[in-house]
Amino acid sequence: MKKNLLSRVLAYLAVFLICLAFFLPILFAFQRSIQKSEGSGWPEARGIPVGPGGLANYAVVLGNEDLPRYFRNSLLISGGTILGTIITVIPAAYAFSKMRFRGKELIYALFMIAILLPISSMVVPLFALIKNLKLINNPLGVIGPYIALGFPYFMLILRNFFDELPTELIEAARIDGCSHFRVLLEIILPLSKPALAVVVLFSFLNSWNEFLLAFLFLKKDIWHTVTLAPLKYTSQYSTQFNLVFATIILLAIPSILVFFILQRWYVRGLVAGAIKG
Amino acid sequence: MQSSGIENNIARHRGIQWDDKVSPYLFILPATVVFCLFVLYPLIYNFKIGFYKWDGINPVMQFIGFDNYITAIKDTAVHKALKNSAVWFFTTVFIQATLGLFMAVVLGKGIRGATLFRSIILIPVALAPALTATIFRIMLEPSFGQINEFLRGIGLSSLAKNWLADPGLALWCVIIVNIWIWTGFSMVMYQAGLQAIPEELYEAAVLDGANPWQQFSRLTFPLLKGTHASLLILGAIGTLKTFDIVYLMTAGGPFHASQMPSNYIFTKSFLESKFGYGSALSVLLLLVSLLVTVIQLRLYKKWRS
């Protein structure tokens, strides 16, 4: 009994220390974000804003006219990616799960290749392609690849989910003269909310947090996204790390918020992908 | 009335037949278009550019056969990137899995504050790696960075280093950041794996007199082998994919000390404008990814049976 208690205390202590180590960087970032700018004489003279210290630093950073644009661009791109992913993946997953057609498993296997592709191994031809399509500095230039690179995984999740739905449901509707399109829209979709939540959350996180393609294809300031913002701020605020950190914390809030609101779908998504994957 | 009913039925039947034959292809059309345009075409185009010398701007490409591949095989930076990948893979997968499993098991026992602890480990998963990398780069900055400030504050000035510029430390710093980001992911994967183990097995083990450690080592750990395998595969692919944190923290330096495959492809292609060489490297990276995945899937199947 004593030994049991001791091991419990030790386990608890270890958990506490691990969490402390994981939380420390965030604490450091926050602590720095509310510090005063040191030697505030020269930056102000050069037109660089100065952090007055405390939460007022956030007011300085919020006054930066670029900030809303980063959020708007990321929102537009994530929204477009989510929409495009849903349109692409739902009918395809339905077809692979519930319909019979020639070459089905072959095409499915081909799509699945994209799951293992590192984006970096596609950047050169993608860059040439996006350039030829005149989609550099156009949100569609990143939305397209985001959909393409994400959908095989989502198709896997959705197909597994659709496989569990009884086929009789569909056959009954088909005998009543329902087209496949209506079956999908009126019977399957309302039953698929959990799987759809997973798709929405993951395609949001993937597109919102992506850096490489955004960095390469969105050259102009006006299209820069949340992940590109630090590059700008680290030069704009010079060595005013307090303001850089205040900005980064603001930039980080939306994805963390969305993640924690939809956290249980994250777990379910991983389970769904991992079990049959 | 009767006959028109039959005709209706026939017409409807034809409609269904048509629907059955054509709909599948219509349904996979959007996916196919997106796939061909943004995955298949770049994949094939990669092979082509790999045989050329091309700066990415000049419309004329010079055919040089296998030269890019020969250069790649002899390139010491490539060797370094592969060696670093091996180090990266083994350390990150091992540490992330160990920490993740420990947290999942202990927090699964319903200790007080479990939700809070879990949330802390999960914050980095939701954070964009580009933001994380910036935070850590500044924290590791030698003169103003909090890490050195902290070390000096507790009287350990001798441990304050120029972290990211030190060839012996740069890779480890980036690896630690990777662990910071992905431990939460391992934890959730194990959490899911643990939920799939039936409670009765533990009850039986307790009846047989198994202590908590025996329950873990003889029951929990082996039953989680599906999760172990998934994390190994994802870890390998993740290692080859990793770019943001490497580029933004060290850019692969100093002197390729923290060079990684994705970052090297990016550097060659876009910073040095050697698109042909970059493509050849991409093809090689693809082959390595494919090989690694095939090997691991084999192991995976072996483990599962």
Coordinates of C-alpha atoms in Angstrom, one line a residue:
Chain A
M1 CA 0.0 0.0 0.0
K2 CA 2.8 2.4 0.9
K3 CA 4.7 1.5 -2.2
N4 CA 1.6 2.2 -4.2
L5 CA 1.2 5.6 -2.7
L6 CA 4.8 6.4 -3.4
S7 CA 4.6 5.4 -7.0
R8 CA 1.5 7.5 -7.4
V9 CA 3.2 10.6 -5.9
L10 CA 6.2 10.0 -8.2
A11 CA 4.0 9.6 -11.3
Y12 CA 2.2 12.8 -10.4
L13 CA 5.4 14.6 -9.9
A14 CA 6.7 13.5 -13.2
V15 CA 3.5 14.6 -15.0
F16 CA 3.8 17.9 -13.3
L17 CA 7.4 18.4 -14.3
I18 CA 6.8 17.4 -17.9
C19 CA 3.9 19.8 -18.2
L20 CA 6.0 22.5 -16.6
A21 CA 8.7 22.0 -19.2
F22 CA 6.1 22.1 -21.9
F23 CA 4.5 25.2 -20.6
L24 CA 7.7 27.1 -19.9
P25 CA 8.2 28.3 -23.5
I26 CA 4.7 29.7 -23.6
L27 CA 5.2 31.4 -20.2
F28 CA 8.5 32.8 -21.4
A29 CA 6.9 34.2 -24.5
F30 CA 4.0 35.8 -22.6
Q31 CA 6.3 37.2 -20.0
R32 CA 8.5 38.8 -22.7
S33 CA 5.4 40.1 -24.5
I34 CA 4.5 42.3 -21.5
Q35 CA 8.0 43.7 -20.8
K36 CA 8.9 47.2 -21.5
S37 CA 11.1 48.0 -24.5
E38 CA 14.5 48.6 -23.3
G39 CA 16.6 51.6 -24.4
S40 CA 13.4 53.0 -25.9
G41 CA 15.1 56.1 -27.1
W42 CA 16.4 55.1 -30.4
P43 CA 13.7 52.8 -31.8
E44 CA 11.1 55.5 -31.5
A45 CA 13.3 58.0 -33.1
R46 CA 13.6 55.6 -36.1
G47 CA 9.9 55.2 -36.3
I48 CA 9.8 51.7 -34.7
P49 CA 7.0 51.4 -32.1
V50 CA 8.0 50.9 -28.5
G51 CA 6.4 48.6 -26.0
P52 CA 5.2 50.6 -23.0
G53 CA 5.1 47.3 -21.0
G54 CA 2.2 45.3 -19.6
L55 CA -0.9 44.6 -21.7
A56 CA -0.4 48.0 -23.4
N57 CA 2.1 46.2 -25.6
Y58 CA -0.8 44.4 -27.1
A59 CA -2.5 47.7 -27.8
V60 CA 0.6 48.8 -29.7
V61 CA 0.6 45.6 -31.7
L62 CA -3.1 45.7 -32.4
G63 CA -2.7 49.2 -33.8
N64 CA -0.6 47.7 -36.6
E65 CA -2.6 48.0 -39.7
D66 CA -1.2 44.8 -41.2
L67 CA -2.5 42.5 -38.5
P68 CA -6.2 42.2 -39.6
R69 CA -5.0 41.5 -43.1
Y70 CA -3.0 38.4 -42.0
F71 CA -6.1 37.0 -40.3
R72 CA -8.3 37.8 -43.3
N73 CA -6.0 36.2 -45.7
S74 CA -5.6 33.1 -43.6
L75 CA -9.4 32.9 -43.1
L76 CA -10.0 33.2 -46.8
I77 CA -7.5 30.5 -47.6
S78 CA -8.6 28.1 -44.9
G79 CA -12.2 28.7 -45.8
G80 CA -11.5 28.0 -49.5
T81 CA -9.5 24.9 -48.6
I82 CA -12.2 23.5 -46.3
L83 CA -15.0 24.2 -48.9
G84 CA -12.9 22.7 -51.7
T85 CA -12.0 19.7 -49.6
I86 CA -15.6 19.0 -48.8
I87 CA -16.7 19.3 -52.4
T88 CA -13.9 17.0 -53.5
V89 CA -13.8 14.4 -50.8
I90 CA -17.5 13.7 -50.0
P91 CA -18.7 12.5 -53.4
A92 CA -15.5 10.6 -53.9
A93 CA -15.6 8.8 -50.6
Y94 CA -19.2 7.9 -51.2
A95 CA -18.4 6.5 -54.6
F96 CA -15.5 4.5 -53.3
S97 CA -17.6 3.2 -50.3
K98 CA -21.0 2.6 -51.8
M99 CA -20.8 2.3 -55.6
R100 CA -19.4 -0.2 -58.0
F101 CA -17.4 0.9 -61.0
R102 CA -14.4 -0.2 -63.0
G103 CA -11.0 0.5 -61.7
K104 CA -12.3 1.5 -58.3
E105 CA -9.6 0.0 -56.1
L106 CA -6.8 0.9 -58.5
I107 CA -7.9 4.6 -58.6
Y108 CA -8.3 4.6 -54.8
A109 CA -4.8 3.2 -54.3
L110 CA -3.4 5.8 -56.7
F111 CA -5.0 8.6 -54.6
M112 CA -3.6 7.1 -51.5
I113 CA 0.0 7.7 -52.7
A114 CA -0.5 11.4 -52.0
I115 CA -0.6 10.6 -48.2
L116 CA 3.1 9.9 -48.1
L117 CA 4.3 12.7 -50.3
P118 CA 6.4 15.3 -48.6
I119 CA 5.3 18.7 -49.9
S120 CA 9.0 19.6 -50.2
S121 CA 9.4 16.9 -52.9
M122 CA 6.8 18.6 -55.0
V123 CA 7.7 22.3 -54.6
V124 CA 9.8 22.7 -57.8
P125 CA 7.2 21.3 -60.2
L126 CA 4.3 22.9 -58.2
F127 CA 6.0 26.3 -58.4
A128 CA 6.4 25.9 -62.2
L129 CA 2.8 24.9 -62.5
I130 CA 1.4 27.7 -60.3
K131 CA 3.5 30.1 -62.3
N132 CA 2.3 28.8 -65.6
L133 CA -1.3 29.0 -64.3
K134 CA -0.6 32.6 -63.3
L135 CA -1.7 31.8 -59.8
I136 CA 1.3 33.3 -58.0
N137 CA -0.1 35.9 -55.6
N138 CA -3.5 34.4 -55.8
P139 CA -5.1 32.5 -52.9
L140 CA -6.2 29.8 -55.4
G141 CA -2.5 29.0 -56.0
V142 CA -2.2 27.6 -52.4
I143 CA -5.8 26.5 -52.0
G144 CA -5.5 24.0 -54.9
P145 CA -2.4 22.2 -53.6
Y146 CA -3.8 22.2 -50.0
I147 CA -6.9 20.4 -51.2
A148 CA -4.9 18.0 -53.3
L149 CA -2.4 17.1 -50.5
G150 CA -5.1 16.8 -47.8
F151 CA -7.9 15.0 -49.5
P152 CA -6.5 11.4 -49.6
Y153 CA -6.3 11.3 -45.8
F154 CA -9.8 12.7 -45.5
M155 CA -11.1 10.2 -48.1
L156 CA -9.6 7.4 -46.0
I157 CA -11.5 8.7 -42.9
L158 CA -14.7 9.3 -44.7
R159 CA -14.7 6.0 -46.6
N160 CA -14.2 4.1 -43.4
F161 CA -17.1 6.1 -41.9
F162 CA -19.4 5.5 -44.9
D163 CA -18.5 1.8 -44.9
E164 CA -20.1 1.6 -41.5
L165 CA -23.4 3.0 -42.7
P166 CA -25.9 0.3 -43.7
T167 CA -26.2 -0.2 -47.5
E168 CA -29.9 -1.1 -47.2
L169 CA -30.6 2.5 -46.4
I170 CA -29.3 3.5 -49.7
E171 CA -30.9 0.7 -51.6
A172 CA -34.3 1.5 -50.2
A173 CA -34.0 5.1 -51.4
R174 CA -32.7 4.0 -54.8
I175 CA -35.7 1.7 -55.3
D176 CA -37.9 4.7 -54.6
G177 CA -36.2 6.4 -57.5
C178 CA -33.8 8.6 -55.6
S179 CA -30.7 9.6 -57.5
H180 CA -27.3 8.9 -56.0
F181 CA -26.8 12.6 -55.7
R182 CA -30.0 13.0 -53.6
V183 CA -29.1 9.9 -51.5
L184 CA -25.8 11.5 -50.7
L185 CA -27.3 14.9 -50.0
E186 CA -30.4 13.9 -48.0
I187 CA -29.5 10.6 -46.4
I188 CA -25.7 10.2 -46.1
L189 CA -24.7 13.8 -45.2
P190 CA -27.0 14.3 -42.3
L191 CA -25.6 11.1 -40.8
S192 CA -22.0 12.0 -41.4
K193 CA -21.7 15.1 -39.2
P194 CA -19.0 13.5 -36.9
A195 CA -16.8 12.6 -39.9
L196 CA -17.3 16.0 -41.4
A197 CA -16.3 17.7 -38.2
V198 CA -13.0 15.8 -38.4
V199 CA -12.4 16.8 -42.0
V200 CA -13.2 20.5 -41.3
L201 CA -10.9 20.6 -38.2
F202 CA -8.0 18.9 -39.9
S203 CA -8.2 20.8 -43.2
F204 CA -8.5 24.0 -41.1
L205 CA -5.4 23.2 -39.1
N206 CA -3.4 22.1 -42.2
S207 CA -4.2 25.1 -44.2
W208 CA -4.0 27.7 -41.4
N209 CA -0.7 26.5 -40.2
E210 CA 1.0 25.8 -43.6
F211 CA 4.2 27.8 -44.3
L212 CA 6.2 26.5 -47.2
L213 CA 3.7 26.9 -50.1
A214 CA 2.4 30.2 -48.7
F215 CA 5.9 31.5 -48.5
L216 CA 6.7 30.5 -52.1
F217 CA 3.4 31.4 -53.8
L218 CA 2.1 34.4 -51.9
K219 CA 4.9 36.8 -52.5
K220 CA 3.0 40.1 -52.2
D221 CA 2.4 41.6 -48.8
I222 CA -1.3 42.0 -49.4
W223 CA -1.7 38.2 -49.6
H224 CA 0.6 37.3 -46.6
T225 CA -0.9 34.9 -44.1
V226 CA -0.6 34.4 -40.4
T227 CA 2.4 32.0 -40.7
L228 CA 4.2 34.6 -42.9
A229 CA 3.6 37.4 -40.5
P230 CA 6.6 36.7 -38.1
L231 CA 9.1 37.2 -40.9
K232 CA 7.7 40.7 -41.4
Y233 CA 7.4 41.5 -37.7
T234 CA 10.9 40.4 -36.8
S235 CA 12.3 42.9 -39.2
Q236 CA 9.7 45.6 -38.6
Y237 CA 10.1 45.7 -34.8
S238 CA 13.8 45.2 -35.0
T239 CA 15.0 43.7 -31.8
Q240 CA 11.9 44.7 -29.9
F241 CA 11.2 41.1 -29.0
N242 CA 8.5 42.1 -26.6
L243 CA 6.4 43.4 -29.5
V244 CA 7.3 40.4 -31.7
F245 CA 6.1 38.0 -28.9
A246 CA 2.9 40.0 -28.3
T247 CA 2.2 39.7 -32.1
I248 CA 2.9 36.0 -32.2
I249 CA 0.7 35.3 -29.3
L250 CA -2.2 37.2 -31.0
L251 CA -1.5 35.3 -34.2
A252 CA -1.5 32.0 -32.4
I253 CA -4.9 32.5 -30.6
P254 CA -7.3 31.5 -33.4
S255 CA -5.9 28.1 -34.2
I256 CA -5.5 27.2 -30.6
L257 CA -9.1 28.3 -29.9
V258 CA -10.5 26.3 -32.8
F259 CA -8.4 23.3 -31.8
F260 CA -9.7 23.3 -28.2
I261 CA -13.3 23.8 -29.2
L262 CA -13.1 20.9 -31.6
Q263 CA -10.6 18.9 -29.6
R264 CA -12.7 15.7 -29.3
W265 CA -12.9 15.5 -33.1
Y266 CA -9.2 15.7 -33.3
V267 CA -9.0 12.5 -31.2
R268 CA -11.7 10.8 -33.2
G269 CA -10.0 11.8 -36.5
L270 CA -6.7 10.2 -35.4
V271 CA -8.5 7.1 -34.3
A272 CA -10.4 6.8 -37.5
G273 CA -7.3 7.3 -39.6
A274 CA -5.1 5.1 -37.5
I275 CA -7.2 2.0 -37.1
K276 CA -7.6 1.2 -40.7
G277 CA -4.8 3.3 -42.1
Chain B
M1 CA -53.0 4.1 -67.1
Q2 CA -51.6 0.7 -66.6
S3 CA -49.2 0.8 -69.5
S4 CA -48.0 4.3 -68.8
G5 CA -47.2 3.1 -65.3
I6 CA -45.0 0.4 -66.8
E7 CA -43.4 2.9 -69.1
N8 CA -42.7 5.1 -66.2
N9 CA -41.1 2.2 -64.4
I10 CA -39.0 1.4 -67.4
A11 CA -37.9 5.0 -67.8
R12 CA -37.1 5.1 -64.1
H13 CA -35.2 1.9 -64.4
R14 CA -33.2 3.3 -67.3
G15 CA -32.6 6.4 -65.2
I16 CA -31.3 4.3 -62.4
Q17 CA -29.1 2.3 -64.7
W18 CA -27.6 5.5 -66.2
D19 CA -27.2 6.9 -62.7
D20 CA -25.4 3.7 -61.6
K21 CA -23.0 3.7 -64.5
V22 CA -22.2 7.4 -64.8
S23 CA -22.5 8.8 -61.3
P24 CA -19.5 7.0 -59.9
Y25 CA -17.2 8.8 -62.4
L26 CA -19.0 12.1 -61.8
F27 CA -18.6 11.7 -58.1
I28 CA -14.8 11.1 -58.3
L29 CA -14.3 13.8 -61.0
P30 CA -13.4 16.7 -58.7
A31 CA -11.0 14.6 -56.7
T32 CA -9.5 13.2 -59.9
V33 CA -9.0 16.7 -61.4
V34 CA -7.4 18.1 -58.3
F35 CA -5.2 15.0 -57.9
C36 CA -4.0 15.0 -61.5
L37 CA -3.3 18.7 -61.6
F38 CA -1.6 19.1 -58.2
V39 CA -0.2 15.7 -57.4
L40 CA 0.2 13.5 -60.5
Y41 CA 1.4 16.2 -62.9
P42 CA 4.0 17.6 -60.5
L43 CA 5.2 14.1 -59.7
I44 CA 5.9 13.3 -63.3
Y45 CA 7.2 16.7 -64.1
N46 CA 9.7 16.2 -61.3
F47 CA 11.3 13.3 -63.1
K48 CA 11.6 15.4 -66.2
I49 CA 13.2 18.4 -64.6
G50 CA 15.6 16.2 -62.7
F51 CA 17.4 15.5 -66.0
Y52 CA 17.9 19.1 -66.8
K53 CA 20.0 22.0 -65.7
W54 CA 17.5 24.8 -65.1
D55 CA 17.4 28.0 -63.1
G56 CA 13.7 28.2 -62.9
I57 CA 13.4 31.4 -65.0
N58 CA 15.2 30.7 -68.3
P59 CA 12.7 29.2 -70.7
V60 CA 15.5 27.0 -72.1
M61 CA 16.5 24.0 -70.1
Q62 CA 19.7 22.1 -70.7
F63 CA 19.5 18.3 -70.8
I64 CA 22.3 16.8 -68.7
G65 CA 21.1 13.2 -68.2
F66 CA 21.9 11.7 -64.9
D67 CA 24.4 14.4 -63.9
N68 CA 22.1 15.8 -61.2
Y69 CA 21.7 12.4 -59.7
I70 CA 25.5 11.7 -59.7
T71 CA 26.1 15.1 -58.1
A72 CA 23.5 14.2 -55.4
I73 CA 25.1 10.9 -54.6
K74 CA 28.4 12.6 -54.1
D75 CA 27.1 15.7 -52.3
T76 CA 28.3 15.8 -48.7
A77 CA 25.4 18.0 -47.7
V78 CA 23.1 15.2 -48.8
H79 CA 25.0 12.7 -46.7
K80 CA 24.8 15.0 -43.8
A81 CA 21.0 15.6 -44.3
L82 CA 20.5 11.8 -44.4
K83 CA 22.6 11.2 -41.3
N84 CA 20.7 14.0 -39.5
S85 CA 17.4 12.4 -40.6
A86 CA 18.4 9.1 -39.0
V87 CA 19.3 10.9 -35.7
W88 CA 16.1 13.0 -35.9
F89 CA 13.9 10.0 -36.6
F90 CA 15.2 7.8 -33.8
T91 CA 15.4 10.5 -31.1
T92 CA 12.1 12.2 -31.9
V93 CA 10.1 9.1 -32.3
F94 CA 11.5 7.5 -29.2
I95 CA 11.2 10.5 -26.9
Q96 CA 7.8 11.6 -28.2
A97 CA 6.4 8.1 -27.9
T98 CA 7.8 7.6 -24.4
L99 CA 6.5 10.9 -23.1
G100 CA 3.2 10.5 -24.9
L101 CA 2.7 7.0 -23.7
F102 CA 3.6 8.0 -20.1
M103 CA 1.2 10.9 -20.1
A104 CA -1.6 8.9 -21.7
V105 CA -1.3 6.1 -19.2
V106 CA -1.0 8.3 -16.1
L107 CA -3.6 10.8 -17.2
G108 CA -5.9 8.0 -18.2
K109 CA -6.1 6.9 -14.6
G110 CA -8.1 10.0 -13.9
I111 CA -5.7 12.0 -11.7
R112 CA -6.7 15.5 -10.6
G113 CA -6.1 18.1 -13.2
A114 CA -5.8 15.6 -16.0
T115 CA -7.7 17.9 -18.5
L116 CA -5.4 20.8 -17.7
F117 CA -2.2 18.7 -18.1
R118 CA -3.5 17.2 -21.3
S119 CA -4.3 20.7 -22.7
I120 CA -0.8 22.0 -21.9
I121 CA 0.8 19.2 -23.9
L122 CA -1.7 19.8 -26.7
I123 CA -1.2 23.5 -27.2
P124 CA 1.9 23.1 -29.4
V125 CA 0.1 20.7 -31.7
A126 CA -2.4 23.5 -32.6
L127 CA 0.2 26.2 -32.9
A128 CA 1.6 26.8 -36.4
P129 CA 5.2 25.5 -36.6
A130 CA 6.2 28.7 -38.2
L131 CA 5.1 30.6 -35.1
T132 CA 6.7 28.0 -32.8
A133 CA 10.0 28.2 -34.6
T134 CA 10.0 32.0 -34.3
I135 CA 9.3 31.9 -30.6
F136 CA 12.2 29.4 -30.0
R137 CA 14.6 31.2 -32.3
I138 CA 14.2 34.3 -30.3
M139 CA 14.3 32.5 -27.0
L140 CA 17.6 30.8 -28.0
E141 CA 19.1 34.0 -29.2
P142 CA 22.5 34.3 -27.4
S143 CA 22.4 37.8 -25.9
F144 CA 18.7 38.6 -25.2
G145 CA 17.2 35.2 -25.4
Q146 CA 15.3 34.0 -22.3
I147 CA 17.1 30.7 -22.2
N148 CA 20.5 32.3 -21.7
E149 CA 19.0 35.0 -19.5
F150 CA 17.5 32.2 -17.3
L151 CA 20.8 30.3 -17.1
R152 CA 22.7 33.4 -16.2
G153 CA 20.0 34.2 -13.6
I154 CA 20.4 30.9 -11.8
G155 CA 24.2 31.3 -11.9
L156 CA 25.0 28.9 -14.7
S157 CA 26.5 31.4 -17.1
S158 CA 28.9 28.8 -18.4
L159 CA 26.0 26.9 -19.8
A160 CA 24.7 29.9 -21.8
K161 CA 25.6 29.1 -25.4
N162 CA 25.1 30.5 -28.9
W163 CA 22.7 27.6 -29.4
L164 CA 21.7 27.8 -33.0
A165 CA 25.1 28.8 -34.3
D166 CA 26.9 26.0 -32.6
P167 CA 27.4 23.1 -35.0
G168 CA 27.2 20.6 -32.1
L169 CA 24.0 22.0 -30.7
A170 CA 21.9 23.4 -33.6
L171 CA 20.4 20.1 -34.7
W172 CA 19.5 19.1 -31.1
C173 CA 17.8 22.4 -30.5
V174 CA 15.6 21.9 -33.6
I175 CA 15.0 18.3 -32.5
I176 CA 13.8 19.4 -29.1
V177 CA 11.4 21.9 -30.7
N178 CA 10.1 19.1 -32.8
I179 CA 9.5 17.0 -29.7
W180 CA 7.8 19.9 -28.0
I181 CA 5.4 20.2 -31.0
W182 CA 4.6 16.5 -31.5
T183 CA 4.5 14.9 -28.1
G184 CA 0.8 15.9 -27.7
F185 CA 0.1 14.0 -31.0
S186 CA 1.7 10.8 -29.6
M187 CA -0.2 11.2 -26.4
V188 CA -3.6 11.5 -28.2
M189 CA -2.7 8.5 -30.4
Y190 CA -1.9 6.4 -27.3
Q191 CA -5.0 7.7 -25.5
A192 CA -7.0 6.4 -28.4
G193 CA -5.1 3.1 -28.3
L194 CA -5.7 2.7 -24.6
Q195 CA -9.4 3.2 -25.0
A196 CA -9.5 0.2 -27.4
I197 CA -8.2 -2.2 -24.7
P198 CA -11.0 -4.0 -23.0
E199 CA -11.2 -3.4 -19.2
E200 CA -11.8 -7.1 -18.5
L201 CA -8.2 -7.9 -19.4
Y202 CA -7.0 -5.8 -16.6
E203 CA -9.5 -7.3 -14.2
A204 CA -8.3 -10.8 -15.1
A205 CA -4.7 -9.6 -14.7
V206 CA -5.4 -8.3 -11.2
L207 CA -7.0 -11.5 -10.3
D208 CA -3.8 -13.3 -11.5
G209 CA -1.9 -11.1 -9.1
A210 CA -0.2 -8.9 -11.6
N211 CA 1.2 -5.7 -10.2
P212 CA 0.8 -2.3 -12.0
W213 CA 4.2 -2.6 -13.7
Q214 CA 3.4 -6.2 -14.9
Q215 CA 0.0 -5.0 -16.2
F216 CA 1.7 -2.3 -18.2
S217 CA 4.7 -4.4 -19.5
R218 CA 2.8 -7.6 -20.3
L219 CA -0.6 -6.2 -21.2
T220 CA -0.8 -2.5 -22.1
F221 CA 2.5 -2.2 -24.0
P222 CA 2.1 -5.2 -26.3
L223 CA -1.5 -4.4 -27.0
L224 CA -0.6 -1.0 -28.2
K225 CA 1.7 -2.3 -30.9
G226 CA -0.7 -1.0 -33.6
T227 CA -0.2 2.5 -32.2
H228 CA 3.6 2.1 -31.9
A229 CA 3.7 1.1 -35.5
S230 CA 1.5 4.0 -36.6
L231 CA 3.8 6.4 -34.8
L232 CA 6.9 4.9 -36.3
I233 CA 5.5 5.3 -39.9
L234 CA 4.2 8.8 -39.2
G235 CA 7.5 9.7 -37.6
A236 CA 9.5 8.6 -40.6
I237 CA 7.4 10.5 -43.0
G238 CA 7.4 13.5 -40.7
T239 CA 11.2 13.4 -40.5
L240 CA 11.5 13.6 -44.3
K241 CA 8.7 16.2 -44.5
T242 CA 10.0 18.6 -41.8
F243 CA 10.7 22.0 -43.1
D244 CA 9.2 25.0 -41.3
I245 CA 11.1 24.7 -38.0
V246 CA 14.4 23.9 -39.7
Y247 CA 14.3 26.7 -42.1
L248 CA 13.1 29.3 -39.6
M249 CA 15.4 28.3 -36.8
T250 CA 18.7 27.4 -38.4
A251 CA 18.1 27.3 -42.2
G252 CA 20.0 24.0 -42.0
G253 CA 23.2 25.6 -40.7
P254 CA 25.8 26.2 -39.5
F255 CA 27.6 24.5 -42.3
H256 CA 24.8 21.9 -42.8
A257 CA 25.1 20.9 -39.2
S258 CA 21.3 20.8 -38.9
Q259 CA 20.6 20.2 -42.6
M260 CA 17.4 18.1 -43.3
P261 CA 16.2 16.8 -46.7
S262 CA 13.2 19.1 -47.2
N263 CA 15.2 22.2 -46.2
Y264 CA 18.1 21.2 -48.5
I265 CA 15.7 20.8 -51.5
F266 CA 14.2 24.2 -50.8
T267 CA 17.7 25.8 -50.4
K268 CA 19.0 24.3 -53.6
S269 CA 15.9 25.1 -55.7
F270 CA 14.8 28.4 -54.4
L271 CA 17.7 30.1 -52.8
E272 CA 20.4 28.9 -55.2
S273 CA 18.1 28.6 -58.2
K274 CA 19.2 25.1 -59.1
F275 CA 15.7 23.8 -60.0
G276 CA 17.0 20.8 -61.9
Y277 CA 19.2 19.7 -59.0
G278 CA 16.3 20.4 -56.6
S279 CA 14.0 18.2 -58.7
A280 CA 16.5 15.3 -58.8
L281 CA 16.8 15.6 -55.0
S282 CA 13.0 15.5 -54.8
V283 CA 12.8 12.3 -56.8
L284 CA 15.4 10.8 -54.5
L285 CA 13.4 11.9 -51.5
L286 CA 10.3 10.4 -52.9
L287 CA 12.1 7.1 -53.4
V288 CA 13.4 7.2 -49.9
S289 CA 9.9 7.9 -48.5
L290 CA 8.5 5.1 -50.6
L291 CA 11.1 2.7 -49.5
V292 CA 10.8 3.6 -45.8
T293 CA 7.0 3.3 -46.0
V294 CA 7.1 -0.1 -47.7
I295 CA 9.6 -1.5 -45.2
Q296 CA 7.5 -0.2 -42.3
L297 CA 4.2 -1.4 -43.7
R298 CA 5.8 -4.9 -43.8
L299 CA 6.9 -4.6 -40.2
Y300 CA 3.5 -3.3 -39.4
K301 CA 1.7 -6.3 -40.9
K302 CA 4.2 -8.7 -39.2
W303 CA 3.5 -7.1 -35.8
R304 CA -0.2 -7.2 -36.2
S305 CA -0.4 -10.8 -37.1

